[in-house]
Tab-separated table of C-alpha atoms in Angstrom:
chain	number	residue	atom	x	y	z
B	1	UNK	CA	15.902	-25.341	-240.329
B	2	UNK	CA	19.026	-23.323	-240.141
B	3	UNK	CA	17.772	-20.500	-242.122
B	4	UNK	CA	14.602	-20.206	-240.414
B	5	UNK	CA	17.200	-19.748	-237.315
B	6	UNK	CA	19.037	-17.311	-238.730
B	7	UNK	CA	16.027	-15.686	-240.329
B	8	UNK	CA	15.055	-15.354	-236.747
B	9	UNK	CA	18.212	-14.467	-235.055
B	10	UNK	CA	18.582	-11.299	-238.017
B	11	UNK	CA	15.035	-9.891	-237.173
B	12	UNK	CA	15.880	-10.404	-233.265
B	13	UNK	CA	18.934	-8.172	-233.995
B	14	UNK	CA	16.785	-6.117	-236.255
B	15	UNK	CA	14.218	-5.616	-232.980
B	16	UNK	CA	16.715	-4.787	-230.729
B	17	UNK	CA	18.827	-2.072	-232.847
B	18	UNK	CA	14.649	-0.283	-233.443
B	19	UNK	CA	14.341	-0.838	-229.700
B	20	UNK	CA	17.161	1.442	-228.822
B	21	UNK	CA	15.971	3.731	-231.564
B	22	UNK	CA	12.495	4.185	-229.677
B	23	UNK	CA	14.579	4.656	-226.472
B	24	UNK	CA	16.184	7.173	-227.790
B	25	UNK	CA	13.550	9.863	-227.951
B	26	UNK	CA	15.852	13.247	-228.159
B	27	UNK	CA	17.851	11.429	-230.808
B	28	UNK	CA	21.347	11.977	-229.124
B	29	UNK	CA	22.818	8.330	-230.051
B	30	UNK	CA	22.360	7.417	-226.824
B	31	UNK	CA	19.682	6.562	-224.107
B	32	UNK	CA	19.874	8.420	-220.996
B	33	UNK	CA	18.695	6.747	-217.620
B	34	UNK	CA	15.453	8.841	-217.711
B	35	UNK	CA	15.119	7.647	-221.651
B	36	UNK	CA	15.201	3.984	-220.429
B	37	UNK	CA	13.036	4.115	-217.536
B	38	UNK	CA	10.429	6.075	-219.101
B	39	UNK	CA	10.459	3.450	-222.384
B	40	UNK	CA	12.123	0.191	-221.176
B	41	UNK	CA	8.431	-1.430	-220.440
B	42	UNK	CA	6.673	-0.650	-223.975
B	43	UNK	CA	9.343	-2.964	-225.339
B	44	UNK	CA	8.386	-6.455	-223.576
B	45	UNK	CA	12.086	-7.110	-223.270
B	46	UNK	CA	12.160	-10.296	-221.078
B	47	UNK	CA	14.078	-9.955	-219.160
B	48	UNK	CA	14.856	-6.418	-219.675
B	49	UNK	CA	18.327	-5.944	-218.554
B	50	UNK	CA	18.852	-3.014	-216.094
B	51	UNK	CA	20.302	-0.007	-216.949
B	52	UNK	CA	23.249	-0.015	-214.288
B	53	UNK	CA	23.875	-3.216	-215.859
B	54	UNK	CA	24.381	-1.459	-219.335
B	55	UNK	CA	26.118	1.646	-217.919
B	56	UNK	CA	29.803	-0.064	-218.431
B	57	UNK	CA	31.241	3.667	-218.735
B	58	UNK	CA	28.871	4.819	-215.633
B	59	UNK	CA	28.035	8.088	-217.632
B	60	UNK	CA	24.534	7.869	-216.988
B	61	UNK	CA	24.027	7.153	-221.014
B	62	UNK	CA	23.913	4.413	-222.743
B	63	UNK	CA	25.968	4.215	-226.527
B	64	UNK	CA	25.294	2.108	-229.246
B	65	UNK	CA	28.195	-0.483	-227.822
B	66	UNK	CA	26.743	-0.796	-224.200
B	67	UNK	CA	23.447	-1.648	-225.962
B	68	UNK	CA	24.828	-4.288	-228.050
B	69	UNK	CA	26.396	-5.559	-225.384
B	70	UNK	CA	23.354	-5.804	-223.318
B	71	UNK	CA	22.269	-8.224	-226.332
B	72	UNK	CA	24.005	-10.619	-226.276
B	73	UNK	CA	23.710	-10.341	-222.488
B	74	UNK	CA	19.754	-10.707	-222.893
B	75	UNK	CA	19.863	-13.182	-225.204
B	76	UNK	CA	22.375	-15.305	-223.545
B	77	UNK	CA	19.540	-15.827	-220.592
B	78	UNK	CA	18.447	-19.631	-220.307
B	79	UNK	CA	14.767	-20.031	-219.393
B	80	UNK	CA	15.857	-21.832	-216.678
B	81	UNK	CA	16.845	-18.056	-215.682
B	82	UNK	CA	14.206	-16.170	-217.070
B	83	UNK	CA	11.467	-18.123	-215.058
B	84	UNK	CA	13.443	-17.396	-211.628
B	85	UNK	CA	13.243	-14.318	-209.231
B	86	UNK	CA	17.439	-15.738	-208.254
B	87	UNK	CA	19.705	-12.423	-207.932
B	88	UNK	CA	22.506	-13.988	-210.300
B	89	UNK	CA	19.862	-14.044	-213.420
B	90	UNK	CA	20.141	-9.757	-213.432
């Protein structure tokens, strides 16, 4: 059982690291807000984080390291929160 968990948890990470390779569509190494709002639905993140929420630098881009924060972020969503509309789950 523990390997199927980490099986999933690797291709999870795997997902998320492609996802911010299709948001990046000018190939920078980073996703601007325009790159994120034009992309963010075709992923089915849920919930998809928002990008001010990402933007820890505020320069309108996203790196590598904001992303992977936004991970564990995402991830760290109960379903309790996921199922809600409350302000605290964004």
């Amino acid at each position: 059982m523990a390997a199927a968990t980490l099986v999933s948890a690797s291709v999870a990470h795997a997902d998320w690291a492609g996802h911010f390779k299709t948001l990046d569509t000018d190939g920078n190494g980073s996703v601007s807000r325009t790159e994120y709002e034009a992309g963010v639905s075709k992923l089915g993140l849920d919930p998809a984080p928002t990008f001010t929420s990402m933007d820890g630098d505020v320069n309108n881009r996203i790196d590598a390291d904001e992303w992977a924060a936004a991970e564990k972020q995402t991830t760290a969503y109960s379903e309790s929160c996921k199922s809600t509309n409350a302000s605290w789950c964004e």
